[in-house]
Amino acid sequence: MSKRYQLDYESPIGIIEIFGNEEGIYSILFSEKDTLEHFADDNLPNPLLDCFHQLEQYFSGSRQDFAFPYLCKGTDFQKTVWTALTKIPYGETATYKDIAVSIGKENAVRAVGRANGQNKLSIVVPCHRIVGSNGKLTGYAGGLWRKEWLLKHEMGIKVR
């Protein structure tokens, strides 16, 4: 079993905890911590450093997708949903129904919602791009205010 590493990234909307190993990243989640505890240094494996730098680029507006290895741990259905989420273009949104139809499971809307909620790779697997069938914001593990910020950021709307 590979050694596990943690790195904290201070984003404009709070601290993000990155967990991974030599093979890739398996968790990117918002934290409610007030201070950074795990800092970047040259002893960290490349996937963590690459993730850190690519998140910096994303938040500065110079990156729209990610190119570091990540490890999705879940059921085959969850992995199918998460792959479909990565196909939602930057700056656009989709509904659970859109995802269900795209994976050929149009009656599995609730299961798609549950899989979306189990995503551990925030931003990279862009579950924040899912909205309700009425176009309104729906739940987000990082908080609806962060979801709104991310969507506005991706749509080019100035956010503070």
Short mmCIF file of N, CA and C in Angstrom, two decimals:
data_model
loop_
_atom_site.label_atom_id
_atom_site.label_comp_id
_atom_site.label_asym_id
_atom_site.label_seq_id
_atom_site.Cartn_x
_atom_site.Cartn_y
_atom_site.Cartn_z
N MET A 1 0.84 -1.18 0.00
CA MET A 1 0.00 0.00 0.00
C MET A 1 0.88 1.25 0.00
N SER A 2 0.55 2.21 -0.85
CA SER A 2 1.35 3.42 -0.94
C SER A 2 1.11 4.34 0.24
N LYS A 3 2.13 5.10 0.52
CA LYS A 3 2.01 6.11 1.58
C LYS A 3 0.99 7.16 1.14
N ARG A 4 0.18 7.62 2.09
CA ARG A 4 -0.82 8.65 1.81
C ARG A 4 -0.27 10.01 2.22
N TYR A 5 -0.62 11.03 1.43
CA TYR A 5 -0.15 12.38 1.69
C TYR A 5 -1.34 13.34 1.71
N GLN A 6 -1.17 14.45 2.42
CA GLN A 6 -2.18 15.50 2.43
C GLN A 6 -1.50 16.83 2.15
N LEU A 7 -2.21 17.66 1.42
CA LEU A 7 -1.74 19.00 1.10
C LEU A 7 -2.96 19.93 1.18
N ASP A 8 -2.80 21.08 1.80
CA ASP A 8 -3.89 22.05 1.88
C ASP A 8 -3.65 23.16 0.86
N TYR A 9 -4.72 23.58 0.22
CA TYR A 9 -4.65 24.69 -0.73
C TYR A 9 -5.62 25.77 -0.27
N GLU A 10 -5.14 27.00 -0.17
CA GLU A 10 -6.00 28.10 0.25
C GLU A 10 -6.59 28.77 -0.97
N SER A 11 -7.84 28.44 -1.25
CA SER A 11 -8.54 29.00 -2.41
C SER A 11 -9.25 30.29 -2.00
N PRO A 12 -9.78 31.02 -2.98
CA PRO A 12 -10.53 32.23 -2.64
C PRO A 12 -11.81 31.94 -1.85
N ILE A 13 -12.24 30.68 -1.83
CA ILE A 13 -13.47 30.33 -1.12
C ILE A 13 -13.25 29.31 -0.01
N GLY A 14 -12.04 29.30 0.50
CA GLY A 14 -11.76 28.44 1.64
C GLY A 14 -10.67 27.42 1.36
N ILE A 15 -10.27 26.78 2.42
CA ILE A 15 -9.20 25.78 2.34
C ILE A 15 -9.74 24.50 1.70
N ILE A 16 -8.94 23.96 0.78
CA ILE A 16 -9.25 22.70 0.13
C ILE A 16 -8.19 21.69 0.57
N GLU A 17 -8.65 20.55 1.07
CA GLU A 17 -7.74 19.48 1.48
C GLU A 17 -7.59 18.51 0.32
N ILE A 18 -6.34 18.26 -0.07
CA ILE A 18 -6.02 17.35 -1.17
C ILE A 18 -5.35 16.13 -0.55
N PHE A 19 -5.87 14.94 -0.88
CA PHE A 19 -5.28 13.69 -0.41
C PHE A 19 -4.89 12.86 -1.62
N GLY A 20 -3.72 12.23 -1.54
CA GLY A 20 -3.29 11.39 -2.64
C GLY A 20 -2.05 10.60 -2.29
N ASN A 21 -1.50 9.96 -3.31
CA ASN A 21 -0.28 9.18 -3.15
C ASN A 21 0.53 9.29 -4.44
N GLU A 22 1.51 8.43 -4.61
CA GLU A 22 2.35 8.46 -5.81
C GLU A 22 1.56 8.19 -7.09
N GLU A 23 0.45 7.48 -6.97
CA GLU A 23 -0.34 7.10 -8.14
C GLU A 23 -1.31 8.18 -8.58
N GLY A 24 -1.82 8.98 -7.65
CA GLY A 24 -2.78 10.00 -8.02
C GLY A 24 -3.50 10.59 -6.82
N ILE A 25 -4.48 11.41 -7.13
CA ILE A 25 -5.28 12.11 -6.13
C ILE A 25 -6.58 11.35 -5.93
N TYR A 26 -6.98 11.15 -4.68
CA TYR A 26 -8.25 10.46 -4.44
C TYR A 26 -9.25 11.28 -3.65
N SER A 27 -8.87 12.47 -3.22
CA SER A 27 -9.84 13.32 -2.52
C SER A 27 -9.42 14.78 -2.62
N ILE A 28 -10.39 15.61 -3.01
CA ILE A 28 -10.22 17.06 -3.05
C ILE A 28 -11.52 17.62 -2.46
N LEU A 29 -11.47 18.05 -1.22
CA LEU A 29 -12.70 18.49 -0.54
C LEU A 29 -12.47 19.79 0.20
N PHE A 30 -13.51 20.62 0.23
CA PHE A 30 -13.44 21.85 1.00
C PHE A 30 -13.42 21.52 2.48
N SER A 31 -12.67 22.30 3.23
CA SER A 31 -12.55 22.13 4.67
C SER A 31 -13.13 23.36 5.36
N GLU A 32 -13.51 23.20 6.58
CA GLU A 32 -13.97 24.34 7.37
C GLU A 32 -12.85 24.87 8.26
N LYS A 33 -11.63 24.36 8.06
CA LYS A 33 -10.48 24.84 8.83
C LYS A 33 -10.22 26.31 8.53
N ASP A 34 -9.67 27.01 9.50
CA ASP A 34 -9.33 28.42 9.32
C ASP A 34 -7.89 28.64 8.90
N THR A 35 -7.04 27.64 9.16
CA THR A 35 -5.62 27.82 8.85
C THR A 35 -5.09 26.59 8.11
N LEU A 36 -4.08 26.84 7.30
CA LEU A 36 -3.42 25.75 6.57
C LEU A 36 -2.61 24.92 7.56
N GLU A 37 -2.64 23.60 7.36
CA GLU A 37 -1.88 22.71 8.23
C GLU A 37 -0.86 21.89 7.46
N HIS A 38 -1.10 21.65 6.17
CA HIS A 38 -0.21 20.81 5.36
C HIS A 38 0.23 21.62 4.14
N PHE A 39 1.52 21.93 4.07
CA PHE A 39 2.04 22.83 3.06
C PHE A 39 2.75 22.09 1.93
N ALA A 40 2.83 22.76 0.77
CA ALA A 40 3.52 22.19 -0.38
C ALA A 40 5.02 22.20 -0.13
N ASP A 41 5.67 21.11 -0.46
CA ASP A 41 7.13 21.05 -0.45
C ASP A 41 7.59 20.01 -1.46
N ASP A 42 8.86 20.01 -1.76
CA ASP A 42 9.40 19.14 -2.80
C ASP A 42 9.36 17.66 -2.45
N ASN A 43 9.05 17.31 -1.21
CA ASN A 43 8.99 15.91 -0.81
C ASN A 43 7.65 15.26 -1.14
N LEU A 44 6.69 16.03 -1.59
CA LEU A 44 5.38 15.48 -1.94
C LEU A 44 5.43 14.84 -3.33
N PRO A 45 4.63 13.81 -3.54
CA PRO A 45 4.59 13.19 -4.86
C PRO A 45 4.05 14.15 -5.92
N ASN A 46 4.45 13.95 -7.16
CA ASN A 46 4.04 14.84 -8.25
C ASN A 46 2.53 15.02 -8.37
N PRO A 47 1.71 13.98 -8.21
CA PRO A 47 0.27 14.22 -8.36
C PRO A 47 -0.26 15.31 -7.41
N LEU A 48 0.24 15.35 -6.18
CA LEU A 48 -0.23 16.38 -5.24
C LEU A 48 0.25 17.77 -5.66
N LEU A 49 1.51 17.86 -6.06
CA LEU A 49 2.04 19.15 -6.49
C LEU A 49 1.35 19.62 -7.77
N ASP A 50 1.12 18.69 -8.70
CA ASP A 50 0.42 19.05 -9.94
C ASP A 50 -1.00 19.52 -9.65
N CYS A 51 -1.70 18.82 -8.77
CA CYS A 51 -3.06 19.21 -8.39
C CYS A 51 -3.05 20.61 -7.78
N PHE A 52 -2.13 20.86 -6.87
CA PHE A 52 -2.02 22.16 -6.21
C PHE A 52 -1.85 23.28 -7.25
N HIS A 53 -0.90 23.10 -8.17
CA HIS A 53 -0.61 24.13 -9.17
C HIS A 53 -1.78 24.31 -10.15
N GLN A 54 -2.43 23.21 -10.49
CA GLN A 54 -3.56 23.31 -11.41
C GLN A 54 -4.78 23.95 -10.74
N LEU A 55 -4.97 23.74 -9.45
CA LEU A 55 -6.02 24.46 -8.74
C LEU A 55 -5.71 25.96 -8.71
N GLU A 56 -4.44 26.31 -8.51
CA GLU A 56 -4.05 27.73 -8.57
C GLU A 56 -4.43 28.33 -9.93
N GLN A 57 -4.15 27.58 -10.99
CA GLN A 57 -4.47 28.06 -12.35
C GLN A 57 -5.98 28.15 -12.55
N TYR A 58 -6.72 27.17 -12.06
CA TYR A 58 -8.18 27.19 -12.18
C TYR A 58 -8.74 28.44 -11.51
N PHE A 59 -8.32 28.70 -10.28
CA PHE A 59 -8.87 29.84 -9.55
C PHE A 59 -8.39 31.17 -10.12
N SER A 60 -7.26 31.19 -10.82
CA SER A 60 -6.81 32.44 -11.46
C SER A 60 -7.49 32.65 -12.81
N GLY A 61 -8.22 31.63 -13.27
CA GLY A 61 -8.94 31.74 -14.54
C GLY A 61 -8.18 31.26 -15.75
N SER A 62 -7.00 30.66 -15.55
CA SER A 62 -6.20 30.24 -16.69
C SER A 62 -6.28 28.73 -16.99
N ARG A 63 -7.11 28.00 -16.25
CA ARG A 63 -7.27 26.55 -16.50
C ARG A 63 -8.74 26.20 -16.42
N GLN A 64 -9.18 25.37 -17.40
CA GLN A 64 -10.58 24.94 -17.43
C GLN A 64 -10.75 23.44 -17.18
N ASP A 65 -9.69 22.67 -17.34
CA ASP A 65 -9.77 21.24 -17.04
C ASP A 65 -8.44 20.81 -16.41
N PHE A 66 -8.40 19.58 -15.97
CA PHE A 66 -7.28 19.14 -15.16
C PHE A 66 -6.54 17.97 -15.81
N ALA A 67 -5.22 17.93 -15.59
CA ALA A 67 -4.38 16.94 -16.25
C ALA A 67 -3.41 16.29 -15.27
N PHE A 68 -3.92 15.83 -14.16
CA PHE A 68 -3.11 15.05 -13.22
C PHE A 68 -3.88 13.76 -12.96
N PRO A 69 -3.18 12.70 -12.54
CA PRO A 69 -3.88 11.44 -12.30
C PRO A 69 -4.75 11.51 -11.05
N TYR A 70 -5.98 11.03 -11.18
CA TYR A 70 -6.84 10.95 -10.01
C TYR A 70 -7.48 9.57 -9.97
N LEU A 71 -7.81 9.16 -8.77
CA LEU A 71 -8.29 7.81 -8.52
C LEU A 71 -9.71 7.88 -7.99
N CYS A 72 -10.66 7.46 -8.80
CA CYS A 72 -12.06 7.45 -8.38
C CYS A 72 -12.37 6.10 -7.73
N LYS A 73 -12.68 6.13 -6.45
CA LYS A 73 -13.03 4.90 -5.74
C LYS A 73 -14.54 4.88 -5.54
N GLY A 74 -15.19 3.90 -6.15
CA GLY A 74 -16.63 3.79 -6.03
C GLY A 74 -17.13 2.62 -6.84
N THR A 75 -18.45 2.50 -6.91
CA THR A 75 -19.06 1.42 -7.69
C THR A 75 -18.92 1.75 -9.18
N ASP A 76 -19.16 0.76 -10.01
CA ASP A 76 -19.11 1.00 -11.46
C ASP A 76 -20.10 2.08 -11.86
N PHE A 77 -21.30 2.06 -11.26
CA PHE A 77 -22.30 3.07 -11.58
C PHE A 77 -21.80 4.46 -11.19
N GLN A 78 -21.26 4.59 -9.98
CA GLN A 78 -20.75 5.89 -9.54
C GLN A 78 -19.66 6.39 -10.49
N LYS A 79 -18.75 5.50 -10.86
CA LYS A 79 -17.66 5.90 -11.77
C LYS A 79 -18.21 6.34 -13.12
N THR A 80 -19.27 5.69 -13.59
CA THR A 80 -19.90 6.10 -14.85
C THR A 80 -20.48 7.49 -14.71
N VAL A 81 -21.15 7.76 -13.61
CA VAL A 81 -21.72 9.09 -13.36
C VAL A 81 -20.60 10.12 -13.29
N TRP A 82 -19.55 9.83 -12.54
CA TRP A 82 -18.46 10.79 -12.38
C TRP A 82 -17.77 11.08 -13.71
N THR A 83 -17.63 10.07 -14.53
CA THR A 83 -17.06 10.30 -15.87
C THR A 83 -17.97 11.22 -16.67
N ALA A 84 -19.28 11.01 -16.57
CA ALA A 84 -20.23 11.88 -17.28
C ALA A 84 -20.14 13.32 -16.78
N LEU A 85 -19.93 13.49 -15.49
CA LEU A 85 -19.79 14.84 -14.93
C LEU A 85 -18.60 15.57 -15.55
N THR A 86 -17.52 14.84 -15.81
CA THR A 86 -16.32 15.49 -16.37
C THR A 86 -16.55 15.95 -17.80
N LYS A 87 -17.63 15.51 -18.42
CA LYS A 87 -17.95 15.92 -19.78
C LYS A 87 -18.82 17.18 -19.85
N ILE A 88 -19.27 17.68 -18.70
CA ILE A 88 -20.02 18.94 -18.68
C ILE A 88 -19.01 20.05 -18.93
N PRO A 89 -19.17 20.81 -20.00
CA PRO A 89 -18.17 21.84 -20.31
C PRO A 89 -18.06 22.91 -19.23
N TYR A 90 -16.87 23.41 -19.09
CA TYR A 90 -16.57 24.54 -18.20
C TYR A 90 -17.53 25.68 -18.53
N GLY A 91 -18.12 26.25 -17.49
CA GLY A 91 -19.03 27.38 -17.68
C GLY A 91 -20.46 26.98 -18.02
N GLU A 92 -20.73 25.68 -18.09
CA GLU A 92 -22.09 25.22 -18.39
C GLU A 92 -22.61 24.37 -17.24
N THR A 93 -23.91 24.12 -17.26
CA THR A 93 -24.53 23.29 -16.23
C THR A 93 -25.34 22.18 -16.88
N ALA A 94 -25.70 21.21 -16.06
CA ALA A 94 -26.55 20.09 -16.49
C ALA A 94 -27.43 19.71 -15.30
N THR A 95 -28.42 18.87 -15.56
CA THR A 95 -29.29 18.38 -14.49
C THR A 95 -28.99 16.90 -14.25
N TYR A 96 -29.51 16.38 -13.15
CA TYR A 96 -29.38 14.95 -12.90
C TYR A 96 -29.98 14.16 -14.05
N LYS A 97 -31.10 14.64 -14.55
CA LYS A 97 -31.76 13.97 -15.68
C LYS A 97 -30.86 13.95 -16.90
N ASP A 98 -30.20 15.06 -17.19
CA ASP A 98 -29.26 15.12 -18.32
C ASP A 98 -28.18 14.04 -18.18
N ILE A 99 -27.66 13.90 -16.97
CA ILE A 99 -26.61 12.90 -16.74
C ILE A 99 -27.18 11.50 -16.88
N ALA A 100 -28.36 11.26 -16.31
CA ALA A 100 -28.99 9.94 -16.40
C ALA A 100 -29.20 9.55 -17.87
N VAL A 101 -29.68 10.48 -18.67
CA VAL A 101 -29.90 10.21 -20.10
C VAL A 101 -28.57 9.96 -20.79
N SER A 102 -27.55 10.75 -20.46
CA SER A 102 -26.26 10.62 -21.13
C SER A 102 -25.59 9.27 -20.87
N ILE A 103 -25.91 8.64 -19.75
CA ILE A 103 -25.31 7.33 -19.45
C ILE A 103 -26.26 6.17 -19.78
N GLY A 104 -27.38 6.51 -20.43
CA GLY A 104 -28.32 5.47 -20.85
C GLY A 104 -29.17 4.91 -19.72
N LYS A 105 -29.34 5.65 -18.66
CA LYS A 105 -30.13 5.21 -17.49
C LYS A 105 -31.14 6.29 -17.14
N GLU A 106 -32.00 6.65 -18.10
CA GLU A 106 -32.88 7.80 -17.92
C GLU A 106 -33.81 7.73 -16.72
N ASN A 107 -34.06 6.52 -16.21
CA ASN A 107 -34.93 6.39 -15.03
C ASN A 107 -34.15 6.36 -13.71
N ALA A 108 -32.86 6.56 -13.79
CA ALA A 108 -32.01 6.48 -12.59
C ALA A 108 -31.61 7.87 -12.08
N VAL A 109 -32.51 8.82 -12.19
CA VAL A 109 -32.20 10.20 -11.81
C VAL A 109 -31.78 10.29 -10.34
N ARG A 110 -32.50 9.64 -9.45
CA ARG A 110 -32.16 9.69 -8.02
C ARG A 110 -30.82 9.02 -7.74
N ALA A 111 -30.56 7.91 -8.41
CA ALA A 111 -29.27 7.22 -8.24
C ALA A 111 -28.13 8.10 -8.74
N VAL A 112 -28.37 8.84 -9.81
CA VAL A 112 -27.36 9.78 -10.31
C VAL A 112 -27.12 10.85 -9.25
N GLY A 113 -28.19 11.34 -8.62
CA GLY A 113 -28.04 12.33 -7.55
C GLY A 113 -27.22 11.80 -6.39
N ARG A 114 -27.47 10.56 -6.01
CA ARG A 114 -26.70 9.95 -4.90
C ARG A 114 -25.23 9.81 -5.29
N ALA A 115 -24.97 9.36 -6.51
CA ALA A 115 -23.58 9.22 -6.97
C ALA A 115 -22.89 10.58 -7.00
N ASN A 116 -23.61 11.58 -7.45
CA ASN A 116 -23.07 12.94 -7.50
C ASN A 116 -22.67 13.38 -6.08
N GLY A 117 -23.50 13.07 -5.11
CA GLY A 117 -23.23 13.44 -3.73
C GLY A 117 -22.06 12.68 -3.11
N GLN A 118 -21.67 11.57 -3.70
CA GLN A 118 -20.55 10.77 -3.19
C GLN A 118 -19.21 11.14 -3.82
N ASN A 119 -19.23 12.09 -4.74
CA ASN A 119 -18.00 12.52 -5.41
C ASN A 119 -17.02 13.11 -4.40
N LYS A 120 -15.81 12.60 -4.40
CA LYS A 120 -14.77 13.07 -3.47
C LYS A 120 -13.72 13.94 -4.17
N LEU A 121 -13.96 14.25 -5.45
CA LEU A 121 -12.98 15.03 -6.21
C LEU A 121 -13.60 16.36 -6.66
N SER A 122 -13.93 17.18 -5.67
CA SER A 122 -14.56 18.48 -5.96
C SER A 122 -13.76 19.25 -6.99
N ILE A 123 -14.46 19.99 -7.79
CA ILE A 123 -13.95 20.85 -8.85
C ILE A 123 -13.44 20.03 -10.04
N VAL A 124 -12.58 19.04 -9.79
CA VAL A 124 -12.01 18.23 -10.86
C VAL A 124 -13.07 17.35 -11.52
N VAL A 125 -13.88 16.68 -10.72
CA VAL A 125 -15.08 16.00 -11.19
C VAL A 125 -16.20 16.98 -10.81
N PRO A 126 -16.62 17.80 -11.78
CA PRO A 126 -17.37 19.03 -11.46
C PRO A 126 -18.83 18.85 -11.09
N CYS A 127 -19.06 18.26 -9.92
CA CYS A 127 -20.43 18.09 -9.45
C CYS A 127 -21.10 19.44 -9.17
N HIS A 128 -20.31 20.50 -9.04
CA HIS A 128 -20.88 21.83 -8.84
C HIS A 128 -21.64 22.32 -10.07
N ARG A 129 -21.45 21.68 -11.21
CA ARG A 129 -22.13 22.08 -12.45
C ARG A 129 -23.53 21.48 -12.58
N ILE A 130 -23.96 20.74 -11.58
CA ILE A 130 -25.30 20.16 -11.60
C ILE A 130 -26.28 21.12 -10.94
N VAL A 131 -27.38 21.39 -11.64
CA VAL A 131 -28.45 22.24 -11.11
C VAL A 131 -29.75 21.45 -11.14
N GLY A 132 -30.75 21.95 -10.43
CA GLY A 132 -32.05 21.31 -10.42
C GLY A 132 -32.73 21.40 -11.77
N SER A 133 -33.74 20.59 -11.97
CA SER A 133 -34.47 20.58 -13.24
C SER A 133 -35.11 21.93 -13.54
N ASN A 134 -35.29 22.74 -12.49
CA ASN A 134 -35.86 24.08 -12.65
C ASN A 134 -34.77 25.14 -12.86
N GLY A 135 -33.50 24.68 -12.94
CA GLY A 135 -32.39 25.60 -13.16
C GLY A 135 -31.82 26.20 -11.89
N LYS A 136 -32.41 25.88 -10.74
CA LYS A 136 -31.94 26.44 -9.47
C LYS A 136 -30.81 25.59 -8.89
N LEU A 137 -30.03 26.21 -8.04
CA LEU A 137 -28.94 25.49 -7.38
C LEU A 137 -29.49 24.43 -6.44
N THR A 138 -28.85 23.27 -6.46
CA THR A 138 -29.21 22.18 -5.55
C THR A 138 -28.01 21.92 -4.65
N GLY A 139 -28.13 20.99 -3.74
CA GLY A 139 -27.11 20.72 -2.74
C GLY A 139 -25.70 20.59 -3.28
N TYR A 140 -24.76 20.95 -2.43
CA TYR A 140 -23.33 20.84 -2.74
C TYR A 140 -22.61 20.65 -1.41
N ALA A 141 -21.77 19.62 -1.33
CA ALA A 141 -21.10 19.30 -0.07
C ALA A 141 -20.28 20.47 0.46
N GLY A 142 -19.74 21.29 -0.41
CA GLY A 142 -18.95 22.44 0.02
C GLY A 142 -19.78 23.64 0.42
N GLY A 143 -21.10 23.53 0.26
CA GLY A 143 -22.00 24.63 0.59
C GLY A 143 -22.49 25.32 -0.69
N LEU A 144 -23.75 25.69 -0.68
CA LEU A 144 -24.33 26.33 -1.88
C LEU A 144 -23.63 27.63 -2.25
N TRP A 145 -23.14 28.36 -1.27
CA TRP A 145 -22.46 29.61 -1.58
C TRP A 145 -21.19 29.35 -2.39
N ARG A 146 -20.50 28.25 -2.10
CA ARG A 146 -19.31 27.91 -2.89
C ARG A 146 -19.71 27.46 -4.29
N LYS A 147 -20.77 26.69 -4.38
CA LYS A 147 -21.26 26.25 -5.69
C LYS A 147 -21.58 27.46 -6.56
N GLU A 148 -22.29 28.41 -5.98
CA GLU A 148 -22.64 29.63 -6.72
C GLU A 148 -21.38 30.37 -7.16
N TRP A 149 -20.39 30.48 -6.27
CA TRP A 149 -19.14 31.15 -6.59
C TRP A 149 -18.44 30.44 -7.75
N LEU A 150 -18.33 29.11 -7.68
CA LEU A 150 -17.66 28.35 -8.74
C LEU A 150 -18.34 28.53 -10.09
N LEU A 151 -19.66 28.47 -10.10
CA LEU A 151 -20.39 28.63 -11.36
C LEU A 151 -20.19 30.04 -11.92
N LYS A 152 -20.26 31.04 -11.08
CA LYS A 152 -20.04 32.42 -11.56
C LYS A 152 -18.61 32.58 -12.06
N HIS A 153 -17.66 32.01 -11.35
CA HIS A 153 -16.26 32.05 -11.76
C HIS A 153 -16.10 31.46 -13.16
N GLU A 154 -16.71 30.30 -13.38
CA GLU A 154 -16.58 29.63 -14.67
C GLU A 154 -17.33 30.36 -15.79
N MET A 155 -18.34 31.11 -15.43
CA MET A 155 -19.12 31.84 -16.44
C MET A 155 -18.54 33.23 -16.69
N GLY A 156 -17.43 33.54 -16.02
CA GLY A 156 -16.78 34.82 -16.24
C GLY A 156 -17.41 35.98 -15.51
N ILE A 157 -18.23 35.67 -14.51
CA ILE A 157 -18.85 36.72 -13.71
C ILE A 157 -17.91 37.05 -12.56
N LYS A 158 -17.60 38.30 -12.40
CA LYS A 158 -16.68 38.71 -11.32
C LYS A 158 -17.27 38.33 -9.97
N VAL A 159 -16.46 37.63 -9.17
CA VAL A 159 -16.89 37.23 -7.84
C VAL A 159 -15.83 37.66 -6.83
N ARG A 160 -16.29 37.91 -5.61
CA ARG A 160 -15.35 38.32 -4.56
C ARG A 160 -15.09 37.18 -3.63
#
